[in-house]
CSV table of C-alpha atoms in Angstrom, one decimal:
chain,number,residue,atom,x,y,z
A,1,MET,CA,113.4,117.2,37.2
A,2,ARG,CA,114.5,117.6,40.8
A,3,SER,CA,117.7,119.4,41.5
A,4,ARG,CA,120.6,117.7,43.4
A,5,ALA,CA,120.2,120.3,46.1
A,6,CYS,CA,116.5,119.5,46.5
A,7,SER,CA,117.3,115.8,46.4
A,8,GLY,CA,120.0,116.3,49.0
A,9,MET,CA,117.6,118.2,51.3
A,10,THR,CA,115.1,115.5,51.0
A,11,SER,CA,117.7,112.9,51.9
A,12,PHE,CA,118.8,115.0,54.9
A,13,MET,CA,115.1,115.3,56.1
A,14,ASN,CA,114.6,111.5,55.7
A,15,GLU,CA,117.8,110.8,57.7
A,16,SER,CA,116.6,113.2,60.4
A,17,LYS,CA,113.3,111.4,60.6
A,18,ILE,CA,115.0,108.1,60.9
A,19,LYS,CA,117.2,109.3,63.7
A,20,LYS,CA,114.3,110.7,65.7
A,21,SER,CA,112.3,107.5,65.0
A,22,SER,CA,115.2,105.5,66.2
A,23,ALA,CA,115.4,107.5,69.4
A,24,ARG,CA,111.7,106.9,70.0
A,25,SER,CA,112.2,103.2,69.2
A,26,VAL,CA,114.9,102.9,71.8
A,27,ALA,CA,112.7,104.8,74.3
A,28,LEU,CA,110.0,102.3,73.7
A,29,ASP,CA,112.4,99.4,74.5
A,30,LEU,CA,113.6,101.1,77.6
A,31,ILE,CA,110.1,101.8,78.9
A,32,ALA,CA,109.2,98.1,78.3
A,33,ALA,CA,112.3,97.0,80.2
A,34,VAL,CA,111.4,99.1,83.2
A,35,LEU,CA,107.6,98.7,83.3
A,36,GLN,CA,107.2,95.1,82.0
A,37,ARG,CA,110.5,93.4,82.9
A,38,LYS,CA,111.2,95.4,86.0
A,39,THR,CA,114.7,96.3,85.0
A,40,PRO,CA,116.4,99.4,86.5
A,41,LEU,CA,116.7,102.1,84.0
A,42,ASP,CA,120.5,102.4,84.3
A,43,LYS,CA,120.9,98.7,83.6
A,44,ALA,CA,118.4,98.9,80.7
A,45,LEU,CA,120.5,101.7,79.2
A,46,ALA,CA,123.7,99.8,79.6
A,47,SER,CA,122.4,96.7,78.0
A,48,ASN,CA,120.5,98.3,75.1
A,49,LEU,CA,122.6,97.7,72.0
A,50,ASP,CA,120.6,100.1,69.7
A,51,ILE,CA,121.3,103.2,71.9
A,52,ALA,CA,125.0,102.9,71.2
A,53,MET,CA,124.3,103.3,67.5
A,54,LEU,CA,122.6,106.6,67.9
A,55,GLU,CA,124.3,110.0,67.8
A,56,HIS,CA,124.8,111.7,71.2
A,57,ARG,CA,121.8,114.1,70.7
A,58,ASP,CA,119.5,111.1,69.8
A,59,ARG,CA,120.7,109.1,72.8
A,60,ASN,CA,119.8,112.0,75.0
A,61,HIS,CA,116.5,112.3,73.3
A,62,ALA,CA,115.7,108.6,73.9
A,63,ARG,CA,116.6,108.9,77.6
A,64,ALA,CA,114.7,112.1,77.9
A,65,ILE,CA,111.5,110.5,76.5
A,66,THR,CA,112.0,107.5,78.8
A,67,ALA,CA,112.6,109.6,82.0
A,68,MET,CA,109.7,111.9,81.4
A,69,THR,CA,107.4,109.0,80.7
A,70,LEU,CA,108.4,107.4,84.1
A,71,ARG,CA,108.1,110.8,85.9
A,72,ARG,CA,104.6,111.5,84.5
A,73,LEU,CA,103.3,108.0,84.3
A,74,GLY,CA,100.3,108.5,86.6
A,75,GLN,CA,99.1,111.5,84.6
A,76,ILE,CA,99.7,109.8,81.3
A,77,ASP,CA,97.8,106.7,82.2
A,78,ALA,CA,94.9,108.8,83.6
A,79,LEU,CA,94.7,110.5,80.2
A,80,ILE,CA,94.7,107.2,78.4
A,81,ASP,CA,91.9,105.8,80.6
A,82,LYS,CA,89.9,108.9,79.8
A,83,MET,CA,90.4,108.5,76.1
A,84,LEU,CA,89.6,104.8,75.9
A,85,GLU,CA,86.2,103.1,76.3
A,86,ARG,CA,87.9,99.9,77.3
A,87,PRO,CA,91.4,99.5,78.8
A,88,LEU,CA,94.1,97.9,76.8
A,89,THR,CA,94.9,94.3,77.8
A,90,ARG,CA,98.3,93.1,79.1
A,91,LYS,CA,98.9,91.6,75.7
A,92,ASN,CA,98.8,95.1,74.2
A,93,MET,CA,101.2,96.8,76.6
A,94,GLY,CA,103.4,97.6,73.6
A,95,VAL,CA,100.5,99.7,72.1
A,96,LYS,CA,100.0,101.4,75.4
A,97,ASN,CA,103.7,102.3,75.6
A,98,ILE,CA,103.6,103.8,72.2
A,99,ILE,CA,100.6,106.0,73.2
A,100,ARG,CA,102.5,106.9,76.4
A,101,ILE,CA,105.6,108.2,74.6
A,102,GLY,CA,103.3,110.0,72.1
A,103,ILE,CA,101.6,111.8,75.0
A,104,VAL,CA,104.9,112.7,76.6
A,105,GLN,CA,106.1,114.4,73.5
A,106,LEU,CA,102.8,116.2,72.9
A,107,LEU,CA,102.2,117.5,76.4
A,108,PHE,CA,105.6,117.6,78.2
A,109,MET,CA,108.3,118.0,75.6
A,110,ASN,CA,106.7,120.5,73.2
A,111,THR,CA,107.0,118.2,70.1
A,112,ALA,CA,105.0,119.4,67.1
A,113,PRO,CA,101.7,117.5,67.1
A,114,HIS,CA,102.1,116.1,63.6
A,115,ALA,CA,105.6,114.8,64.4
A,116,ALA,CA,104.5,113.1,67.7
A,117,VAL,CA,101.4,111.5,66.1
A,118,ASN,CA,103.0,110.4,62.8
A,119,THR,CA,106.1,108.9,64.3
A,120,SER,CA,104.0,107.1,66.9
A,121,VAL,CA,101.8,105.6,64.2
A,122,GLN,CA,104.9,104.6,62.2
A,123,LEU,CA,106.4,103.1,65.3
A,124,ALA,CA,103.3,100.9,65.7
A,125,LYS,CA,103.6,99.8,62.1
A,126,ASN,CA,107.3,98.9,62.6
A,127,ARG,CA,106.6,97.0,65.7
A,128,GLY,CA,103.8,94.8,64.3
A,129,TYR,CA,100.9,96.7,65.8
A,130,GLY,CA,99.5,97.8,62.5
A,131,THR,CA,96.0,96.8,63.5
A,132,HIS,CA,96.1,99.5,66.3
A,133,LYS,CA,97.3,102.4,64.0
A,134,LYS,CA,93.9,104.0,63.9
A,135,LEU,CA,93.4,103.8,67.6
A,136,ILE,CA,96.9,105.3,68.3
A,137,ASN,CA,96.2,108.0,65.7
A,138,ALA,CA,92.8,108.9,67.1
A,139,VAL,CA,93.9,108.9,70.8
A,140,LEU,CA,96.9,111.1,70.1
A,141,ARG,CA,95.1,113.5,67.8
A,142,ARG,CA,92.4,114.0,70.5
A,143,ILE,CA,95.1,114.5,73.2
A,144,SER,CA,96.8,117.1,70.9
A,145,ARG,CA,93.6,119.0,70.9
A,146,GLU,CA,92.3,118.5,74.5
A,147,GLY,CA,95.3,117.3,76.5
A,148,LYS,CA,96.8,120.5,77.8
A,149,LYS,CA,93.5,121.7,79.1
A,150,ILE,CA,92.9,118.3,80.9
A,151,ILE,CA,96.3,118.2,82.6
A,152,LYS,CA,95.8,121.7,84.0
A,153,ASN,CA,93.1,120.2,86.2
A,154,GLN,CA,95.1,117.1,87.2
A,155,ASP,CA,96.6,116.7,90.6
A,156,GLU,CA,100.1,116.0,89.2
A,157,ALA,CA,101.8,115.4,92.6
A,158,ARG,CA,99.3,112.8,93.6
A,159,LEU,CA,98.8,111.1,90.3
A,160,ASN,CA,102.5,110.6,89.7
A,161,THR,CA,103.3,109.1,93.1
A,162,PRO,CA,102.5,105.4,93.9
A,163,ASP,CA,99.9,104.9,96.6
A,164,TRP,CA,102.3,103.3,99.1
A,165,LEU,CA,104.9,106.1,98.8
A,166,TRP,CA,102.2,108.8,99.1
A,167,SER,CA,100.9,107.2,102.3
A,168,ALA,CA,104.4,106.7,103.7
A,169,TRP,CA,105.4,110.3,103.0
A,170,ILE,CA,102.1,111.7,104.4
A,171,LYS,CA,102.8,109.8,107.6
A,172,ALA,CA,106.5,110.8,107.8
A,173,TYR,CA,106.3,114.5,106.7
A,174,GLY,CA,102.7,115.6,106.5
A,175,GLU,CA,100.7,116.5,103.4
A,176,LYS,CA,102.3,119.8,102.6
A,177,LEU,CA,105.9,118.4,102.6
A,178,CYS,CA,104.7,115.3,100.9
A,179,ARG,CA,103.3,117.3,98.0
A,180,ASN,CA,106.5,119.4,97.8
A,181,ILE,CA,108.5,116.2,97.6
A,182,ALA,CA,106.3,114.8,94.9
A,183,LYS,CA,106.5,118.0,92.9
A,184,ALA,CA,110.3,118.1,93.1
A,185,HIS,CA,110.4,114.6,91.6
A,186,LEU,CA,108.8,116.0,88.4
A,187,LEU,CA,112.0,118.0,87.6
A,188,GLU,CA,115.2,116.6,86.2
A,189,ALA,CA,118.0,116.9,88.7
A,190,PRO,CA,121.0,119.1,87.8
A,191,LEU,CA,124.6,117.8,87.7
A,192,ASP,CA,126.3,118.2,91.0
A,193,ILE,CA,130.1,118.1,91.3
A,194,THR,CA,132.6,117.8,94.1
A,195,ALA,CA,135.8,119.7,93.4
A,196,PRO,CA,138.0,119.5,96.4
A,197,LEU,CA,140.6,122.0,95.1
A,198,ASN,CA,140.3,125.4,93.3
A,199,ARG,CA,136.5,125.3,93.6
A,200,ALA,CA,136.0,128.8,92.2
A,201,LEU,CA,138.2,128.1,89.2
A,202,TRP,CA,136.3,124.9,88.3
A,203,ALA,CA,133.0,126.6,88.8
A,204,GLU,CA,134.0,129.1,86.1
A,205,LYS,CA,135.3,126.4,83.8
A,206,LEU,CA,132.3,124.2,84.2
A,207,ASP,CA,129.8,127.0,84.0
A,208,ALA,CA,128.5,126.0,87.5
A,209,ASN,CA,127.2,127.7,90.6
A,210,ILE,CA,128.7,127.1,94.0
A,211,LEU,CA,126.1,126.1,96.5
A,212,SER,CA,126.3,127.1,100.2
A,213,THR,CA,127.4,123.5,101.0
A,214,GLY,CA,130.4,123.8,98.6
A,215,THR,CA,129.0,121.6,95.9
A,216,LEU,CA,129.3,122.9,92.3
A,217,ARG,CA,126.0,122.8,90.4
A,218,ARG,CA,125.8,122.7,86.7
A,219,HIS,CA,122.5,123.1,84.8
A,220,SER,CA,123.7,122.9,81.2
A,221,GLY,CA,124.2,119.6,79.3
A,222,GLY,CA,127.1,117.8,77.8
A,223,LEU,CA,128.8,114.4,78.3
A,224,VAL,CA,130.4,114.2,81.8
A,225,HIS,CA,133.5,112.6,80.4
A,226,ASP,CA,134.0,115.4,78.0
A,227,LEU,CA,133.8,118.2,80.6
A,228,PRO,CA,137.0,120.1,81.5
A,229,GLY,CA,138.9,118.5,84.4
A,230,PHE,CA,137.1,115.1,84.4
A,231,GLN,CA,139.9,113.1,82.7
A,232,ASP,CA,142.5,114.9,84.9
A,233,GLY,CA,140.7,113.8,88.1
A,234,ALA,CA,140.0,117.4,89.3
A,235,TRP,CA,136.5,116.5,90.4
A,236,TRP,CA,133.8,113.9,90.5
A,237,VAL,CA,130.0,113.7,90.2
A,238,GLN,CA,128.2,113.7,93.6
A,239,ASP,CA,124.8,115.0,94.7
A,240,ALA,CA,125.0,117.9,97.2
A,241,ALA,CA,123.2,115.8,99.8
A,242,ALA,CA,125.6,112.8,99.4
A,243,ALA,CA,128.6,115.0,100.0
A,244,LEU,CA,127.4,115.9,103.6
A,245,PRO,CA,127.9,112.7,105.6
A,246,VAL,CA,131.7,112.7,105.3
A,247,LYS,CA,131.7,116.2,106.9
A,248,LEU,CA,130.2,114.7,110.0
A,249,LEU,CA,133.4,112.8,110.8
A,250,GLY,CA,135.3,116.0,111.5
A,251,ASN,CA,139.1,116.1,111.1
A,252,ILE,CA,140.2,112.7,109.9
A,253,LYS,CA,143.7,113.5,108.6
A,254,ASN,CA,146.0,110.4,109.1
A,255,LYS,CA,143.2,108.5,110.8
A,256,HIS,CA,142.0,105.1,109.6
A,257,VAL,CA,138.4,105.2,108.2
A,258,ILE,CA,136.5,102.3,106.7
A,259,ASP,CA,134.0,103.1,104.0
A,260,LEU,CA,131.4,100.3,103.9
A,261,CYS,CA,129.4,99.7,100.7
A,262,ALA,CA,131.8,102.1,99.2
A,263,ALA,CA,131.2,102.0,95.4
A,264,PRO,CA,131.0,104.0,93.2
A,265,GLY,CA,133.2,106.1,95.5
A,266,GLY,CA,132.1,109.7,95.9
A,267,LYS,CA,132.5,109.4,99.7
A,268,THR,CA,135.6,107.3,99.4
A,269,ALA,CA,137.2,110.1,97.4
A,270,GLN,CA,136.1,112.7,100.0
A,271,LEU,CA,137.7,110.6,102.8
A,272,ALA,CA,140.9,110.2,100.9
A,273,HIS,CA,141.1,113.9,100.0
A,274,ALA,CA,140.6,114.7,103.6
A,275,GLY,CA,143.8,112.8,104.4
A,276,ALA,CA,142.3,109.7,105.9
A,277,LYS,CA,143.8,106.2,105.5
A,278,VAL,CA,140.8,104.7,103.7
A,279,THR,CA,139.7,101.1,103.4
A,280,ALA,CA,136.9,100.8,100.9
A,281,VAL,CA,134.7,97.7,101.3
A,282,ASP,CA,132.1,96.4,98.9
A,283,ARG,CA,130.7,92.9,98.3
A,284,SER,CA,130.6,93.2,94.5
A,285,GLU,CA,133.9,92.6,92.6
A,286,LYS,CA,132.4,94.5,89.7
A,287,ARG,CA,131.7,97.5,91.8
A,288,ILE,CA,135.1,97.3,93.4
A,289,GLU,CA,136.6,97.4,89.9
A,290,GLN,CA,134.6,100.5,89.2
A,291,LEU,CA,135.8,102.0,92.4
A,292,ARG,CA,139.4,101.2,91.5
A,293,GLU,CA,139.0,102.9,88.2
A,294,ASN,CA,137.4,106.0,89.8
A,295,MET,CA,140.2,106.3,92.4
A,296,ALA,CA,142.8,105.8,89.7
A,297,ARG,CA,141.4,108.7,87.7
A,298,LEU,CA,141.3,110.9,90.8
A,299,LYS,CA,144.9,109.8,91.7
A,300,LEU,CA,143.9,108.7,95.2
A,301,ASP,CA,145.5,106.0,97.3
A,302,VAL,CA,142.8,103.7,98.8
A,303,GLU,CA,142.8,100.1,100.1
A,304,PHE,CA,140.1,98.0,98.4
A,305,ILE,CA,138.4,94.9,100.0
A,306,THR,CA,135.9,92.7,98.2
A,307,ALA,CA,133.8,91.2,101.0
A,308,ASP,CA,130.4,91.0,102.7
A,309,ALA,CA,130.7,93.7,105.3
A,310,THR,CA,128.5,91.7,107.7
A,311,GLN,CA,131.1,88.9,107.7
A,312,TRP,CA,134.4,90.8,107.2
A,313,HIS,CA,136.3,92.6,110.0
A,314,PRO,CA,139.5,94.6,110.0
A,315,GLU,CA,142.7,93.3,111.8
A,316,ASN,CA,142.5,96.2,114.2
A,317,ARG,CA,139.6,98.5,115.1
A,318,VAL,CA,139.6,101.8,113.4
A,319,TYR,CA,138.9,105.5,114.2
A,320,ALA,CA,135.7,105.7,112.2
A,321,VAL,CA,133.3,103.8,109.9
A,322,LEU,CA,131.2,105.4,107.2
A,323,LEU,CA,128.3,103.2,106.3
A,324,ASP,CA,126.3,104.3,103.2
A,325,ALA,CA,123.9,101.4,103.4
A,326,PRO,CA,121.9,99.8,100.5
A,327,CYS,CA,118.4,101.1,100.6
A,328,SER,CA,115.2,101.7,98.6
A,329,SER,CA,116.8,104.8,97.0
A,330,THR,CA,113.5,106.7,97.2
A,331,GLY,CA,115.5,109.9,97.9
A,332,THR,CA,117.0,109.7,94.4
A,333,ILE,CA,113.8,109.7,92.4
A,334,ARG,CA,114.7,113.0,90.7
A,335,ARG,CA,117.7,111.3,89.2
A,336,HIS,CA,116.2,107.8,88.9
A,337,PRO,CA,112.5,108.1,88.1
A,338,ASP,CA,112.3,104.3,87.6
A,339,VAL,CA,112.6,103.9,91.4
A,340,MET,CA,108.9,104.8,91.8
A,341,GLN,CA,107.8,102.0,89.4
A,342,LEU,CA,110.2,99.3,90.7
A,343,LYS,CA,110.3,99.5,94.5
A,344,ARG,CA,107.7,98.0,96.7
A,345,PRO,CA,107.0,98.3,100.5
A,346,GLU,CA,108.0,94.7,101.1
A,347,GLU,CA,111.4,95.4,99.8
A,348,VAL,CA,111.9,98.2,102.3
A,349,LEU,CA,111.4,95.6,105.2
A,350,LYS,CA,114.0,93.3,103.7
A,351,LEU,CA,116.4,96.2,103.3
A,352,VAL,CA,115.9,97.3,106.9
A,353,SER,CA,117.1,93.9,108.0
A,354,VAL,CA,120.3,94.2,105.9
A,355,GLN,CA,120.9,97.8,107.2
A,356,LYS,CA,120.7,96.7,110.8
A,357,ARG,CA,123.2,93.8,110.3
A,358,LEU,CA,125.6,96.2,108.5
A,359,LEU,CA,125.3,98.7,111.3
A,360,GLU,CA,126.0,96.1,114.0
A,361,ALA,CA,129.1,95.1,112.0
A,362,ALA,CA,130.2,98.7,111.7
A,363,ILE,CA,130.0,99.3,115.5
A,364,LYS,CA,132.3,96.3,116.1
A,365,MET,CA,134.9,97.7,113.7
A,366,VAL,CA,135.3,101.0,115.7
A,367,GLN,CA,137.7,101.6,118.6
A,368,PRO,CA,136.4,103.3,121.8
A,369,GLY,CA,136.0,107.0,121.3
A,370,GLY,CA,135.6,106.5,117.5
A,371,LEU,CA,132.7,107.5,115.3
A,372,ILE,CA,130.1,105.7,113.2
A,373,VAL,CA,128.2,107.6,110.5
A,374,PHE,CA,125.2,105.7,109.2
A,375,CYS,CA,123.6,107.1,106.1
A,376,LEU,CA,121.3,106.2,103.1
A,377,CYS,CA,119.5,107.9,100.2
A,378,SER,CA,116.0,106.9,101.3
A,379,LEU,CA,113.0,108.9,102.4
A,380,GLU,CA,111.4,106.0,104.3
A,381,LEU,CA,111.1,106.3,108.1
A,382,GLU,CA,111.9,102.6,108.6
A,383,GLU,CA,115.2,102.8,106.8
A,384,GLY,CA,116.8,105.7,108.6
A,385,PRO,CA,115.2,107.4,111.6
A,386,ALA,CA,113.7,104.2,113.1
A,387,ILE,CA,117.0,102.4,113.1
A,388,ALA,CA,118.8,105.4,114.6
A,389,ARG,CA,116.3,105.7,117.4
A,390,SER,CA,116.7,102.0,118.2
A,391,LEU,CA,120.4,102.6,118.7
A,392,LYS,CA,119.9,105.4,121.1
A,393,ASN,CA,118.6,102.9,123.6
A,394,ARG,CA,122.0,101.3,123.9
A,395,PRO,CA,123.9,103.8,126.2
A,396,LYS,CA,126.5,101.3,127.4
A,397,LEU,CA,127.7,100.6,123.8
A,398,ILE,CA,127.4,103.9,121.8
A,399,LYS,CA,126.1,107.4,122.3
A,400,HIS,CA,124.3,109.6,119.8
A,401,VAL,CA,126.2,112.7,118.7
A,402,ALA,CA,123.8,115.3,117.4
A,403,ILE,CA,124.5,117.1,114.2
A,404,THR,CA,124.7,120.9,114.2
A,405,PRO,CA,123.7,123.3,111.4
A,406,LYS,CA,127.3,124.5,111.4
A,407,GLU,CA,128.4,121.1,110.2
A,408,VAL,CA,126.1,121.3,107.2
A,409,SER,CA,127.0,124.8,106.1
A,410,GLY,CA,124.4,126.5,108.3
A,411,CYS,CA,121.4,124.7,106.6
A,412,LYS,CA,119.1,124.4,109.6
A,413,GLU,CA,116.3,122.8,107.5
A,414,PHE,CA,118.6,119.8,107.0
A,415,ILE,CA,118.6,118.9,110.7
A,416,ASN,CA,115.5,117.0,112.1
A,417,ASP,CA,114.2,117.1,115.6
A,418,ASP,CA,116.4,114.1,116.6
A,419,GLY,CA,119.6,115.9,115.7
A,420,ASP,CA,120.1,113.9,112.6
A,421,LEU,CA,120.6,114.9,108.9
A,422,ARG,CA,117.5,114.7,106.8
A,423,THR,CA,117.5,116.4,103.4
A,424,LEU,CA,114.4,116.3,101.2
A,425,PRO,CA,114.1,116.7,97.4
A,426,CYS,CA,112.2,120.0,98.0
A,427,HIS,CA,115.0,121.5,99.9
A,428,PHE,CA,117.2,124.0,97.9
A,429,SER,CA,114.2,124.4,95.6
A,430,LYS,CA,115.5,127.8,94.3
A,431,HIS,CA,118.6,126.0,93.2
A,432,GLY,CA,117.0,122.9,91.6
A,433,GLY,CA,116.4,120.7,94.7
A,434,ILE,CA,118.6,118.1,96.4
A,435,ASP,CA,118.5,114.3,96.9
A,436,GLY,CA,116.6,112.9,99.9
A,437,PHE,CA,119.3,111.7,102.4
A,438,PHE,CA,119.4,110.6,106.0
A,439,ALA,CA,122.5,110.4,108.2
A,440,THR,CA,123.0,109.9,111.9
A,441,ARG,CA,126.2,109.8,114.0
A,442,PHE,CA,127.3,107.7,117.0
A,443,GLN,CA,130.4,107.5,119.2
A,444,LYS,CA,131.7,104.2,120.4
A,445,LEU,CA,132.0,104.0,124.2
């Protein structure tokens, strides 16, 4: 007869297995949303009803499996091709996704082989892929034996980077930097925080380091909303690179600054904390509402305008405009690995057209002697440097104002040959990297 203690232990183990299986099931849904339905990961996470039913640790596990699969997709698929005599058809993408998350657990997340294999086989059964259980079992067991040796000989930087991005980065930065960028994308980004007051105090409370740029960097986990100071509005989340463009406006106390494409509001908050009179403009009412909530938490007074910035204009021209333009976001792949799978070169060309129209509108909003800072989180030449260079040929309207290392905390590597800000994911590598960002500055004549 089994004891109650033994029975209870068995029940606990079964519950644990169910939770882990549920996390894997959610990961499977998220991967399908990104790869098959082309849904951004953040949107897929927000709309997935099952993930809300998981405990915090299991939610993190589901997201970790998903993110790692997207980061290492090239390597994973190369392994699958090596293991199969014939490729899986489009009809069997669900089977391929199960194998993908099994490989991720075996080779990149240090999951015990029996757990990774058995839960993948069970997942196949639960999802109606029972006829493929033997295939999944055989592939994953072979990978558990041979996989680590195989991946040692893979070119991980090249395999995990789509062809069009690899070619673009080779052209823009050369092969060495291209490889360093690609390698940086394989690592999860740390949590960066802007704390405008009592920086040393919050660094201690948040168990964070203070970067040379002034950003607090936290490597340990935990829900952002539960961290000390968040609910009190003492700080906000903002990548170290994204915190630099506002500094290029200099002293803006009591000056009117328009923040175009403002949501979610990291730069808006910086501007307001610096004492500027801020008008935040965004075309999305939903994003404006998010911006209102963020500024309310931070106790900052900001004017909000819901409008298309290419059509809207202020009653009077202002001292400065900060334009953080919509872009391909290829500089944020460390944080958003789905970008590599979702973006296409033709989208970049469409975005360039939007960026140019927004920039023309921004120039019209500024008074003579005022400043325009144009920035975006893209690594693509067409989206940043090419637009900036085209503006330098308009000497009767605006003039380029070169950025100095002193303005970016002495980080000379952040300044390109044109005198513009250009951070790369491989910068700050000793500290965990930084987002790819571009910014240029002009003065209205």
